Coordinates of C-alpha atoms in Angstrom, one line a residue:
Chain A
M585 CA -0.2 0.1 0.0
S586 CA 1.0 3.4 -0.6
S587 CA 1.0 5.9 2.0
V588 CA 0.4 8.6 -0.8
T589 CA -3.5 9.8 0.0
E590 CA -5.0 10.2 -3.7
T591 CA -7.6 13.6 -3.4
P592 CA -9.3 13.4 -6.2
G593 CA -9.5 16.8 -7.6
T594 CA -6.1 17.4 -7.3
G595 CA -5.4 18.6 -11.2
L596 CA -5.0 22.4 -12.0
P597 CA -8.3 24.2 -11.4
M598 CA -10.0 25.6 -14.7
S599 CA -9.7 29.3 -12.9
R600 CA -5.7 28.9 -12.3
I601 CA -5.1 28.4 -16.1
N602 CA -3.7 31.7 -17.6
P603 CA -5.5 32.2 -21.2
K604 CA -2.1 34.6 -21.9
A605 CA -0.2 31.2 -21.3
I606 CA -2.0 29.0 -23.8
V607 CA -1.6 31.7 -26.6
R608 CA 2.2 32.0 -25.6
W609 CA 2.7 28.0 -25.4
T610 CA 0.7 27.7 -28.6
I611 CA 2.7 29.9 -30.2
L612 CA 6.0 27.9 -28.9
F613 CA 4.2 25.0 -30.3
I614 CA 4.0 26.2 -33.4
G615 CA 7.1 27.5 -33.9
G616 CA 9.2 24.1 -32.3
V617 CA 7.0 22.4 -34.8
L618 CA 8.2 24.6 -37.9
M619 CA 11.6 24.0 -36.5
V620 CA 12.1 20.6 -35.9
T621 CA 10.4 19.1 -38.9
P622 CA 12.3 19.2 -41.3
L623 CA 15.2 18.1 -39.5
L624 CA 12.8 15.1 -38.4
Y625 CA 12.2 14.4 -42.6
M626 CA 16.0 14.3 -42.4
F627 CA 16.8 12.0 -40.7
S628 CA 13.0 9.8 -41.7
T629 CA 14.3 9.8 -45.1
S630 CA 17.5 8.9 -44.4
L631 CA 16.4 5.6 -42.7
K632 CA 14.3 5.3 -46.2
T633 CA 14.8 3.2 -49.2
P634 CA 14.8 4.6 -52.5
G635 CA 11.4 3.4 -53.3
Q636 CA 10.3 4.9 -50.3
I637 CA 11.1 8.5 -50.5
Y638 CA 8.2 9.9 -52.1
D639 CA 6.1 8.7 -48.7
L640 CA 5.6 11.5 -47.0
R641 CA 5.0 9.2 -43.7
L642 CA 7.4 10.5 -40.9
I643 CA 7.9 6.9 -39.6
P644 CA 9.8 4.8 -42.4
S645 CA 7.6 1.1 -43.0
A646 CA 10.7 -0.5 -43.2
P647 CA 13.3 1.7 -41.7
T648 CA 17.3 0.9 -43.3
L649 CA 20.5 1.8 -42.5
A650 CA 21.6 1.0 -45.3
N651 CA 22.2 4.7 -46.3
Y652 CA 24.1 5.3 -44.1
M653 CA 26.3 2.4 -45.2
E654 CA 26.9 3.4 -48.6
V655 CA 27.4 6.8 -47.8
L656 CA 30.4 5.8 -45.1
R657 CA 31.7 3.3 -47.8
E658 CA 31.4 6.1 -50.2
G659 CA 35.5 6.8 -49.9
D660 CA 34.7 10.5 -50.4
F661 CA 32.4 10.7 -47.9
M662 CA 34.8 10.6 -45.3
R663 CA 37.0 12.8 -47.0
W664 CA 35.0 15.4 -47.3
F665 CA 34.3 15.4 -43.6
I666 CA 37.2 15.7 -42.7
N667 CA 37.9 18.3 -44.8
S668 CA 35.0 20.0 -43.4
S669 CA 36.6 19.5 -40.1
I670 CA 40.0 20.9 -40.7
V671 CA 38.2 24.6 -42.1
A672 CA 36.1 25.2 -39.5
V673 CA 38.4 24.2 -36.9
V674 CA 41.4 26.7 -38.3
V675 CA 39.0 29.1 -39.1
T676 CA 37.0 28.9 -35.8
A677 CA 40.7 29.1 -34.2
S678 CA 42.1 31.3 -36.0
N679 CA 38.8 34.3 -35.6
L680 CA 39.1 33.1 -31.5
F681 CA 42.6 34.3 -31.1
F682 CA 43.0 36.9 -33.4
D683 CA 39.1 38.7 -33.9
S684 CA 39.2 38.7 -30.2
L685 CA 43.3 40.3 -29.7
V686 CA 42.0 43.1 -32.3
G687 CA 38.2 43.7 -30.4
Y688 CA 40.6 44.0 -27.1
T689 CA 43.3 46.2 -28.3
L690 CA 40.3 48.9 -29.8
A691 CA 38.5 48.7 -26.8
K692 CA 41.4 48.8 -24.4
F693 CA 44.3 50.9 -25.5
K694 CA 43.7 54.4 -26.6
F695 CA 46.4 55.5 -29.7
R696 CA 45.7 57.4 -32.6
G697 CA 43.6 56.7 -35.5
R698 CA 41.9 53.6 -33.7
R699 CA 38.5 55.1 -34.2
F700 CA 39.2 55.2 -37.7
V701 CA 40.5 51.7 -38.3
F702 CA 36.9 50.8 -35.9
I703 CA 35.0 52.2 -38.4
A704 CA 37.3 51.2 -41.9
I705 CA 37.0 47.3 -39.9
L706 CA 32.7 47.9 -39.5
S707 CA 32.6 49.1 -42.9
T708 CA 33.7 45.6 -44.4
L709 CA 30.3 45.0 -42.9
M710 CA 28.9 46.3 -45.3
I711 CA 30.3 44.5 -48.7
P712 CA 28.2 41.5 -49.7
T713 CA 30.0 38.2 -50.4
E714 CA 29.5 38.1 -54.1
M715 CA 31.2 41.8 -54.8
L716 CA 34.2 39.9 -52.6
V717 CA 34.6 36.6 -54.4
I718 CA 35.8 37.7 -57.4
P719 CA 39.1 39.6 -56.0
W720 CA 39.2 36.6 -54.1
Y721 CA 39.6 34.5 -56.4
L722 CA 41.9 37.0 -58.3
M723 CA 44.1 36.9 -55.2
S724 CA 44.0 32.9 -54.9
A725 CA 45.3 32.7 -58.7
Q726 CA 48.0 34.9 -58.5
F727 CA 49.4 33.4 -55.2
G728 CA 48.6 29.9 -56.5
W729 CA 46.3 29.1 -53.5
L730 CA 43.6 27.9 -55.9
D731 CA 42.4 24.4 -54.8
T732 CA 44.5 24.3 -51.0
Y733 CA 43.3 24.0 -47.9
W734 CA 44.8 27.4 -47.7
G735 CA 42.7 28.8 -50.4
I736 CA 39.3 27.9 -48.5
M737 CA 40.2 29.5 -45.5
F738 CA 41.9 32.4 -45.9
P739 CA 39.3 35.1 -46.9
G740 CA 37.4 33.8 -43.3
M741 CA 40.6 33.7 -41.3
T742 CA 39.4 37.3 -39.5
T743 CA 35.8 38.9 -39.6
A744 CA 34.7 42.5 -39.1
F745 CA 31.7 40.7 -37.2
G746 CA 34.3 38.7 -34.7
T747 CA 36.4 41.8 -34.1
F748 CA 33.2 44.3 -33.6
L749 CA 31.4 41.7 -31.5
M750 CA 35.2 41.2 -28.9
K751 CA 35.3 45.0 -28.8
Q752 CA 32.0 45.3 -27.4
F753 CA 32.7 43.0 -25.0
F754 CA 36.1 43.2 -23.5
E755 CA 34.4 46.6 -23.4
T756 CA 32.2 45.7 -20.2
V757 CA 36.0 44.6 -19.2
P758 CA 36.4 46.5 -16.0
D759 CA 40.4 48.6 -16.4
D760 CA 40.6 47.5 -13.1
F761 CA 41.2 44.1 -13.5
L762 CA 43.7 44.8 -16.1
E763 CA 45.7 48.0 -13.9
A764 CA 45.3 45.3 -11.5
A765 CA 47.4 42.1 -13.7
R766 CA 49.8 45.3 -14.6
I767 CA 50.6 46.1 -10.9
D768 CA 51.3 42.2 -9.9
G769 CA 53.7 42.2 -13.1
M770 CA 52.2 40.4 -16.3
N771 CA 52.7 41.7 -19.6
E772 CA 50.3 43.0 -22.0
F773 CA 50.3 39.8 -23.4
T774 CA 49.3 38.0 -20.7
I775 CA 47.0 40.5 -18.9
W776 CA 44.9 39.6 -22.4
W777 CA 45.4 36.1 -22.3
K778 CA 45.1 35.2 -18.6
I779 CA 42.5 37.8 -17.4
A780 CA 41.6 39.2 -20.4
M781 CA 39.8 36.3 -22.4
P782 CA 38.9 34.1 -19.5
L783 CA 36.4 36.8 -18.8
V784 CA 34.7 37.1 -22.2
T785 CA 34.3 33.4 -22.4
P786 CA 30.1 33.9 -23.1
A787 CA 31.3 36.1 -26.0
L788 CA 34.4 33.6 -27.6
S789 CA 32.0 30.8 -27.3
A790 CA 28.8 32.5 -29.3
L791 CA 31.2 34.2 -31.8
A792 CA 33.3 30.3 -31.6
I793 CA 29.4 29.0 -32.7
F794 CA 28.2 31.0 -35.5
T795 CA 32.2 30.5 -36.5
F796 CA 32.0 26.9 -37.2
L797 CA 27.9 27.0 -38.5
G798 CA 29.3 29.6 -41.0
N799 CA 32.1 28.1 -42.5
W800 CA 30.7 24.0 -41.6
T801 CA 28.1 25.0 -44.1
A802 CA 29.8 27.0 -46.0
F803 CA 29.2 26.8 -49.8
F804 CA 29.4 29.9 -52.3
W805 CA 33.4 30.0 -52.4
P806 CA 34.0 26.4 -50.8
L807 CA 32.5 25.6 -54.9
I808 CA 34.1 28.1 -56.5
V809 CA 37.7 27.8 -54.9
T810 CA 38.2 24.0 -55.0
T811 CA 38.1 21.7 -58.3
S812 CA 39.5 18.4 -57.4
K813 CA 37.4 16.7 -55.1
E814 CA 39.7 15.0 -52.7
L815 CA 39.1 18.8 -51.5
Y816 CA 35.5 19.5 -51.8
T817 CA 33.5 20.6 -48.5
L818 CA 30.7 17.7 -46.9
P819 CA 28.3 20.5 -48.5
I820 CA 30.0 21.1 -51.7
G821 CA 30.6 16.9 -51.6
L822 CA 27.0 16.2 -51.3
T823 CA 25.3 18.0 -54.3
S824 CA 27.8 15.9 -56.3
F825 CA 25.0 13.2 -54.8
A826 CA 22.2 15.5 -57.1
V827 CA 24.7 15.8 -60.1
E828 CA 26.7 12.6 -60.9
Q829 CA 24.0 9.4 -60.1
A830 CA 20.7 11.6 -60.1
I831 CA 19.3 12.8 -57.8
R832 CA 19.8 10.4 -54.7
W833 CA 17.4 11.8 -51.9
E834 CA 18.8 9.0 -49.3
M835 CA 21.3 9.8 -49.7
I836 CA 21.6 13.4 -49.5
M837 CA 19.6 13.2 -46.5
T838 CA 21.8 11.1 -45.0
G839 CA 24.7 13.4 -45.6
A840 CA 23.0 15.3 -44.1
A841 CA 22.7 14.2 -40.8
L842 CA 25.6 12.7 -41.0
A843 CA 27.1 16.4 -41.2
T844 CA 24.8 17.8 -38.8
I845 CA 26.0 15.9 -35.8
P846 CA 29.1 18.1 -35.2
T847 CA 27.3 21.0 -35.4
L848 CA 25.0 19.6 -32.8
V849 CA 28.1 19.0 -30.5
I850 CA 29.4 21.7 -31.3
F851 CA 26.3 23.6 -30.1
L852 CA 25.8 21.8 -26.6
V853 CA 29.5 21.1 -26.0
L854 CA 29.4 25.8 -26.0
Q855 CA 26.1 27.4 -24.8
R856 CA 26.9 26.1 -21.4
F857 CA 29.3 28.6 -21.7
I858 CA 27.3 31.1 -22.7
V859 CA 26.1 32.0 -19.6
R860 CA 25.7 36.5 -18.2
G861 CA 27.6 37.6 -15.3
V862 CA 30.3 35.5 -15.1
M863 CA 32.2 38.2 -15.5
L864 CA 30.6 40.3 -12.1
A865 CA 31.9 37.6 -9.8
G866 CA 35.4 39.7 -9.1
L867 CA 33.9 43.1 -8.1
K868 CA 32.1 44.4 -5.4
G869 CA 29.4 42.1 -4.5
Chain B
M135 CA 59.7 48.6 3.0
A136 CA 60.6 52.0 1.9
T137 CA 59.5 55.8 1.7
I138 CA 57.8 57.5 -0.8
S139 CA 58.4 61.2 -1.6
L140 CA 56.7 63.4 -4.5
K141 CA 58.6 66.7 -5.3
N142 CA 56.6 69.0 -7.0
L143 CA 54.3 66.3 -8.8
T144 CA 51.7 67.8 -11.2
K145 CA 49.3 66.3 -13.7
T146 CA 47.8 68.0 -16.5
Y147 CA 45.0 66.4 -19.2
G148 CA 45.8 68.4 -22.0
K149 CA 45.7 71.4 -21.3
V150 CA 43.9 71.4 -18.5
E151 CA 46.3 70.9 -15.1
V152 CA 44.5 69.0 -11.5
I153 CA 47.8 68.5 -9.7
H154 CA 49.4 71.8 -9.1
G155 CA 52.6 70.7 -7.1
I156 CA 52.6 68.4 -4.8
D157 CA 55.7 67.9 -2.3
L158 CA 55.0 64.8 0.3
E159 CA 57.3 63.0 2.3
I160 CA 55.8 59.5 3.9
A161 CA 58.0 57.8 6.1
D162 CA 59.1 54.3 6.2
G163 CA 56.4 52.3 7.5
E164 CA 53.5 55.7 7.9
F165 CA 50.3 55.0 7.4
V166 CA 49.5 58.1 5.2
V167 CA 45.5 59.1 4.4
F168 CA 44.3 61.8 1.6
V169 CA 41.6 62.6 2.2
G170 CA 39.3 64.9 0.5
P171 CA 35.9 65.3 -1.8
S172 CA 35.2 63.5 -4.8
G173 CA 37.9 65.4 -8.1
C174 CA 40.1 66.5 -5.4
G175 CA 43.1 64.8 -7.2
K176 CA 43.5 62.1 -4.9
S177 CA 42.9 59.2 -6.6
T178 CA 45.0 60.5 -9.8
T179 CA 48.0 61.0 -7.3
L180 CA 48.2 57.5 -6.1
R181 CA 47.2 56.1 -9.4
M182 CA 50.8 58.7 -10.4
V183 CA 52.5 56.4 -7.5
A184 CA 51.0 53.4 -9.0
G185 CA 52.3 54.1 -12.6
L186 CA 48.7 53.1 -14.0
E187 CA 48.9 57.4 -15.0
E188 CA 51.1 59.4 -16.8
V189 CA 52.7 61.7 -14.4
S190 CA 53.5 64.7 -16.5
G191 CA 55.9 66.8 -13.9
G192 CA 57.9 66.5 -10.9
E193 CA 59.5 63.4 -9.3
I194 CA 58.1 60.5 -7.7
R195 CA 60.8 58.7 -5.5
I196 CA 59.8 55.2 -4.2
G197 CA 62.9 54.1 -1.6
D198 CA 65.8 55.6 -3.5
R199 CA 64.8 55.4 -6.9
V200 CA 63.1 57.8 -9.1
V201 CA 60.1 55.6 -10.3
N202 CA 58.8 58.5 -12.8
E203 CA 59.0 56.4 -16.5
L204 CA 58.9 52.8 -14.6
D205 CA 55.4 50.4 -15.5
P206 CA 53.9 49.5 -12.7
K207 CA 55.7 46.1 -12.2
Q208 CA 59.3 47.3 -11.5
R209 CA 57.8 49.9 -8.9
N210 CA 58.0 46.5 -6.4
I211 CA 54.2 48.2 -4.9
A212 CA 51.0 46.6 -4.6
M213 CA 47.5 48.7 -4.5
V214 CA 43.9 47.5 -3.4
F215 CA 41.2 48.7 -5.3
Q216 CA 37.6 50.2 -4.9
N217 CA 36.0 47.6 -6.5
Y218 CA 38.7 45.1 -5.4
A219 CA 39.5 43.7 -9.2
I220 CA 40.4 40.1 -7.9
Y221 CA 39.6 37.4 -10.8
P222 CA 36.1 35.5 -10.9
H223 CA 38.0 32.8 -13.5
M224 CA 40.0 31.9 -10.7
T225 CA 40.2 30.8 -6.8
V226 CA 40.7 32.6 -3.9
R227 CA 44.3 30.5 -3.9
E228 CA 44.9 31.5 -7.3
N229 CA 44.1 35.3 -7.4
I230 CA 46.5 35.3 -4.1
A231 CA 49.6 33.6 -6.0
I232 CA 49.0 36.4 -8.6
G233 CA 50.6 38.4 -7.2
L234 CA 53.9 36.5 -6.6
Y235 CA 53.5 36.5 -10.7
T236 CA 57.4 38.2 -11.3
Q237 CA 58.5 36.0 -8.3
K238 CA 61.3 33.4 -8.8
L239 CA 60.0 31.3 -6.1
D240 CA 59.9 27.6 -6.1
K241 CA 56.2 25.9 -6.1
A242 CA 56.3 25.2 -2.5
E243 CA 57.2 28.5 -1.0
K244 CA 55.0 29.9 -3.2
A245 CA 52.7 27.8 -2.4
R246 CA 53.6 28.8 1.8
R247 CA 53.5 32.5 1.0
V248 CA 50.2 32.0 -0.2
E249 CA 48.8 30.1 2.3
N250 CA 49.7 32.0 4.8
A251 CA 48.3 35.0 3.6
A252 CA 45.6 33.2 3.4
E253 CA 45.8 32.0 6.9
I254 CA 46.5 35.7 8.6
L255 CA 43.4 37.1 6.2
G256 CA 40.7 34.6 7.9
L257 CA 40.4 33.4 3.9
T258 CA 41.6 29.5 5.2
K259 CA 38.7 27.8 5.1
F260 CA 37.7 29.7 1.7
I261 CA 40.8 29.1 0.0
D262 CA 40.0 26.5 -2.6
R263 CA 36.7 28.9 -3.6
R264 CA 36.1 31.3 -6.4
P265 CA 34.4 34.8 -5.8
A266 CA 31.3 34.5 -6.4
A267 CA 31.1 32.4 -3.3
L268 CA 32.3 35.0 -1.4
S269 CA 30.9 38.4 0.4
G270 CA 31.9 41.3 -0.2
G271 CA 34.6 41.6 3.1
Q272 CA 35.8 38.1 2.1
R273 CA 36.1 39.5 -1.7
Q274 CA 38.1 42.5 -0.1
R275 CA 39.9 40.5 1.7
V276 CA 41.8 38.4 -0.7
A277 CA 42.5 41.2 -2.8
M278 CA 44.8 42.9 0.0
G279 CA 45.6 38.8 0.5
R280 CA 47.0 39.4 -3.4
A281 CA 48.6 42.6 -2.2
M282 CA 50.1 41.3 1.0
V283 CA 51.7 38.2 -0.5
R284 CA 54.7 40.2 -2.3
D285 CA 56.3 41.2 0.8
P286 CA 56.1 44.9 -1.6
A287 CA 57.4 48.5 -1.0
A288 CA 54.2 49.9 -0.2
F289 CA 51.0 49.6 -0.3
L290 CA 48.2 51.9 -2.1
F291 CA 44.8 51.4 -1.1
D292 CA 42.0 53.5 -3.7
E293 CA 38.8 53.3 -1.0
P294 CA 38.9 49.9 -1.3
L295 CA 35.8 50.3 1.7
S296 CA 33.6 52.3 0.1
N297 CA 31.5 49.5 -1.2
L298 CA 31.0 47.5 1.8
D299 CA 28.5 47.9 4.2
A300 CA 28.8 50.1 7.6
Q301 CA 29.0 47.9 9.8
L302 CA 31.8 45.9 7.5
R303 CA 33.3 49.1 6.8
A304 CA 33.5 50.0 10.7
Q305 CA 35.5 46.0 11.1
M306 CA 37.6 46.2 8.1
R307 CA 39.2 49.5 9.6
I308 CA 40.3 47.4 12.4
E309 CA 41.3 44.7 10.3
I310 CA 43.4 47.0 8.0
K311 CA 44.7 48.7 11.0
A312 CA 45.7 45.9 12.7
L313 CA 47.6 44.5 9.4
H314 CA 49.4 47.7 9.1
Q315 CA 50.7 47.7 12.2
R316 CA 51.5 44.0 12.4
L317 CA 53.3 44.3 8.7
G318 CA 55.2 47.4 9.3
S319 CA 54.5 48.5 6.0
T320 CA 54.1 52.0 4.2
I321 CA 50.6 53.0 3.2
A322 CA 49.2 55.3 1.4
Y323 CA 45.8 54.8 1.7
V324 CA 43.0 56.9 -0.3
T325 CA 39.2 57.2 1.0
H326 CA 36.9 60.3 1.2
D327 CA 35.4 58.8 3.9
Q328 CA 36.8 60.9 7.1
V329 CA 36.0 58.4 9.5
E330 CA 38.5 56.0 8.6
A331 CA 41.2 58.7 7.6
M332 CA 40.7 59.3 11.9
T333 CA 40.2 56.5 12.8
M334 CA 43.2 54.7 10.7
A335 CA 45.6 57.5 9.0
D336 CA 49.1 58.2 10.7
R337 CA 49.3 61.8 9.2
I338 CA 46.2 63.0 7.3
V339 CA 46.7 64.5 3.7
V340 CA 43.7 66.5 3.4
M341 CA 43.3 67.4 -0.8
K342 CA 41.2 70.3 -2.7
D343 CA 41.2 70.9 -6.3
G344 CA 44.5 69.1 -7.2
H345 CA 46.4 71.0 -4.0
I346 CA 47.3 69.8 -0.6
L347 CA 45.6 72.0 2.0
Q348 CA 46.9 70.5 5.4
Q349 CA 48.5 67.5 6.8
G350 CA 49.1 66.2 9.8
R351 CA 48.0 63.4 12.8
P352 CA 45.0 62.8 13.2
M353 CA 43.4 65.1 15.8
E354 CA 46.6 68.1 15.1
I355 CA 44.0 68.6 11.3
Y356 CA 40.6 67.8 14.1
S357 CA 41.4 70.5 16.3
N358 CA 43.5 71.7 14.3
P359 CA 42.3 73.4 11.1
V360 CA 44.0 75.1 9.0
D361 CA 40.1 76.8 6.5
V362 CA 37.0 76.3 6.9
F363 CA 37.3 73.2 4.2
T364 CA 39.0 71.2 6.3
A365 CA 37.6 72.2 9.5
R366 CA 34.3 71.5 8.3
F367 CA 35.4 68.0 6.0
I368 CA 37.1 66.3 9.3
G369 CA 34.6 65.5 12.1
T370 CA 31.6 64.6 12.2
P371 CA 28.7 66.0 11.9
S372 CA 30.5 69.2 10.0
M373 CA 31.9 71.6 12.2
N374 CA 29.5 75.0 12.3
V375 CA 30.9 77.9 10.2
I376 CA 28.8 81.0 11.4
S377 CA 29.6 85.3 10.5
S378 CA 30.8 87.1 14.1
G379 CA 27.7 89.4 13.2
Q380 CA 25.6 86.2 13.8
A381 CA 27.2 85.3 16.7
G382 CA 26.7 88.7 18.4
G383 CA 30.0 88.8 21.2
E384 CA 33.1 90.8 20.2
F385 CA 35.4 88.2 18.0
G386 CA 36.0 90.4 15.2
G387 CA 39.1 90.4 13.9
D388 CA 41.9 93.4 14.2
G389 CA 40.3 96.7 13.8
G390 CA 36.4 94.9 14.0
T391 CA 37.4 93.2 10.6
P392 CA 33.6 90.3 10.7
V393 CA 35.5 86.8 11.0
L394 CA 34.1 83.9 10.5
L395 CA 33.5 81.3 13.9
G396 CA 33.6 77.9 13.7
V397 CA 32.8 76.0 16.5
R398 CA 32.0 71.3 16.6
P399 CA 28.9 70.5 17.3
Q400 CA 29.7 68.2 20.3
D401 CA 31.5 71.5 21.6
L402 CA 28.3 73.6 21.1
H403 CA 26.1 72.3 24.5
V404 CA 22.8 72.7 24.6
G405 CA 21.0 73.4 27.6
P406 CA 20.5 76.6 30.1
D407 CA 23.6 78.6 30.8
A408 CA 25.5 77.6 34.1
G409 CA 27.4 80.6 34.6
E410 CA 30.3 79.4 33.4
G411 CA 30.8 82.5 31.6
H412 CA 30.9 81.0 28.3
A413 CA 32.2 83.0 25.1
L414 CA 29.1 82.2 22.8
S415 CA 25.9 81.8 23.1
L416 CA 23.0 81.0 20.8
S417 CA 19.1 80.9 20.0
G418 CA 17.0 79.5 17.8
P419 CA 13.8 77.1 17.1
V420 CA 14.9 74.0 17.1
T421 CA 14.1 72.1 13.6
A422 CA 15.4 68.8 14.1
V423 CA 16.7 66.8 17.2
E424 CA 18.9 62.9 15.9
P425 CA 19.0 61.4 19.3
L426 CA 22.1 59.1 18.7
G427 CA 21.8 57.3 22.4
P428 CA 24.8 58.7 24.7
E429 CA 23.8 62.5 23.4
T430 CA 21.7 63.9 20.9
L431 CA 21.9 66.0 17.3
V432 CA 20.0 69.2 18.6
H433 CA 20.0 71.1 15.0
F434 CA 18.5 74.8 15.5
Q435 CA 18.0 77.6 13.4
L436 CA 19.7 81.0 13.5
G437 CA 19.2 83.4 10.8
D438 CA 19.7 82.0 7.4
D439 CA 21.5 78.9 8.6
T440 CA 20.8 75.8 10.5
V441 CA 23.2 75.2 13.7
I442 CA 23.9 71.5 15.3
G443 CA 24.5 71.5 18.9
T444 CA 23.9 69.0 21.1
A445 CA 22.5 67.8 24.5
P446 CA 22.5 65.1 26.7
A447 CA 20.8 61.7 26.1
T448 CA 18.5 62.5 29.0
E449 CA 16.8 65.7 27.5
I450 CA 15.6 65.8 23.4
P451 CA 13.9 68.9 23.2
E452 CA 10.8 69.7 20.9
V453 CA 10.9 70.7 17.1
G454 CA 9.9 74.2 17.4
S455 CA 10.9 74.6 20.9
T456 CA 13.1 78.0 21.1
V457 CA 17.2 76.4 22.7
T458 CA 20.1 78.2 23.6
A459 CA 23.2 76.0 22.5
H460 CA 26.3 77.5 24.8
A461 CA 30.1 77.2 24.0
G462 CA 33.7 77.8 25.5
R463 CA 36.1 80.4 24.3
A464 CA 38.9 77.2 23.9
H465 CA 36.3 76.2 21.6
L466 CA 36.0 78.5 19.2
H467 CA 38.1 78.4 15.7
R468 CA 38.2 82.4 14.1
F469 CA 38.4 82.3 10.1
D470 CA 39.1 84.7 7.9
A471 CA 35.9 85.8 6.0
K472 CA 37.1 86.9 3.1
T473 CA 40.4 84.0 2.5
E474 CA 38.9 81.7 4.8
K475 CA 42.1 80.7 6.4
A476 CA 42.2 80.0 9.9
L477 CA 43.5 83.6 12.4
E478 CA 45.2 81.9 15.3
R479 CA 47.2 78.0 15.4
R480 CA 46.9 76.6 18.7

């Protein structure tokens, strides 16, 4: 016998249900469904045989992992996966380092021309990628960077957006921290690396997520700069399922499903660092 | 430990001079408190000593070295900031150890010094916590630990207690003073709180508008202020300053020129004249009373001014009633009406 007494009518009384909450939850539910459906269809399609892909049931009648086996056995897929990983990781690391170094300098040092430099950096945000691709291409051709990793990566190694984001965050770091470190004997680089950087981890996490996702899914520039199949990144490689072997949706969806995994991992790992107010703990209570 | 010496020290921002040629000698082991209102230049002076602000003119010596051109880290000073500036991503132990960053000590010696500092400051229990898990007072102690562990030539404190509540501030005042006595260190301490200045200092330096107005032992400044500003700034509640015309009696300067008359509320006794021949008697309607326990502060109107006197705890006058307050000649301070400088020194 359970010692818990069940009282009848413990459900929520009608008067307590807030009509505003119903509207709010309904809107959130619809939004959630809209977001999740394409993902679910991607996974669903990846588990279907070619004959089943136009059967729109979400749960396949005879789910199979054959597509995954085929994609992974297909020699180039792992190559593309590795290529995408190299590009995304290197570019993300580069942005975290250089954007925050420049952002810190612009936020915390007073020097002649500081405003000008900042505005010049910001103004590049207004130039669309499409306009930059031709100069990038010409530059790559002249330097012999076409069809190389460096050719894929160099335009994104630092970004105006990242610099702007980091500058704004570094401005919120109180000068007292830096002055205390100066008195404690650290040099300026160490102060940036050991004191200022840990104080802006939320911004670094956000920048890492943006940069990684942006480069993981980048299509336009890698398509232009690469010609050999061994250098394709995942998005370019996936399109080859459509071109060479007619449109094999189940293969594209399988490749896409596999490609989603690292982005989910990155997001889940980094999101816990995006906690506001970490920095305030060292200041007045 | 070392002496600190300022010679004709100036600071300019653009064309504006904010520190106008300060001369000051701080002796080895002395606790000097800079006090003054916001914007008087006390923090700027301290930051110049620390090397966080460039010196525009004059000379700063720490020990026998001129340090004008040296980086903060080369000056061998330690500083405690108003908002502590302890690093939130490090534990108490790591925060204190940062003070030893430049010192080439072996690990065991570093650990020993950090633990020793933590022990002195009562932080041993919290040594592996992060600042977020500490109270305001504990955080300020961590900041002091970081300063102490290095055994610096001098400690600089920039309003370290202003973010603490009144009770904690009183406790920390005692702790800092005890620490000074224990370590025998040279301390330059900046505050706008005259109570901190009075209770902790070996010597008070009163500053205003980039000048030193007066320096001396706390009681010396309290009982012998050089001008109206210092007289009103040191001591709480502030000294009453009235014109000799309002006072009635024969207080004028040579040839009967008008003077300002100062009397501290503690010396202005509200109550009947016991026939002791008081030099000053003031009367007016009571505007407010503040019973403090041992005594009561009585605010009463005198012309356009409000004057504060002290009544015994048992005799609290009604607001609106008229009271008379008396002070002996020994407790009167006379100031020139124009220059506001003290007319005589005792």
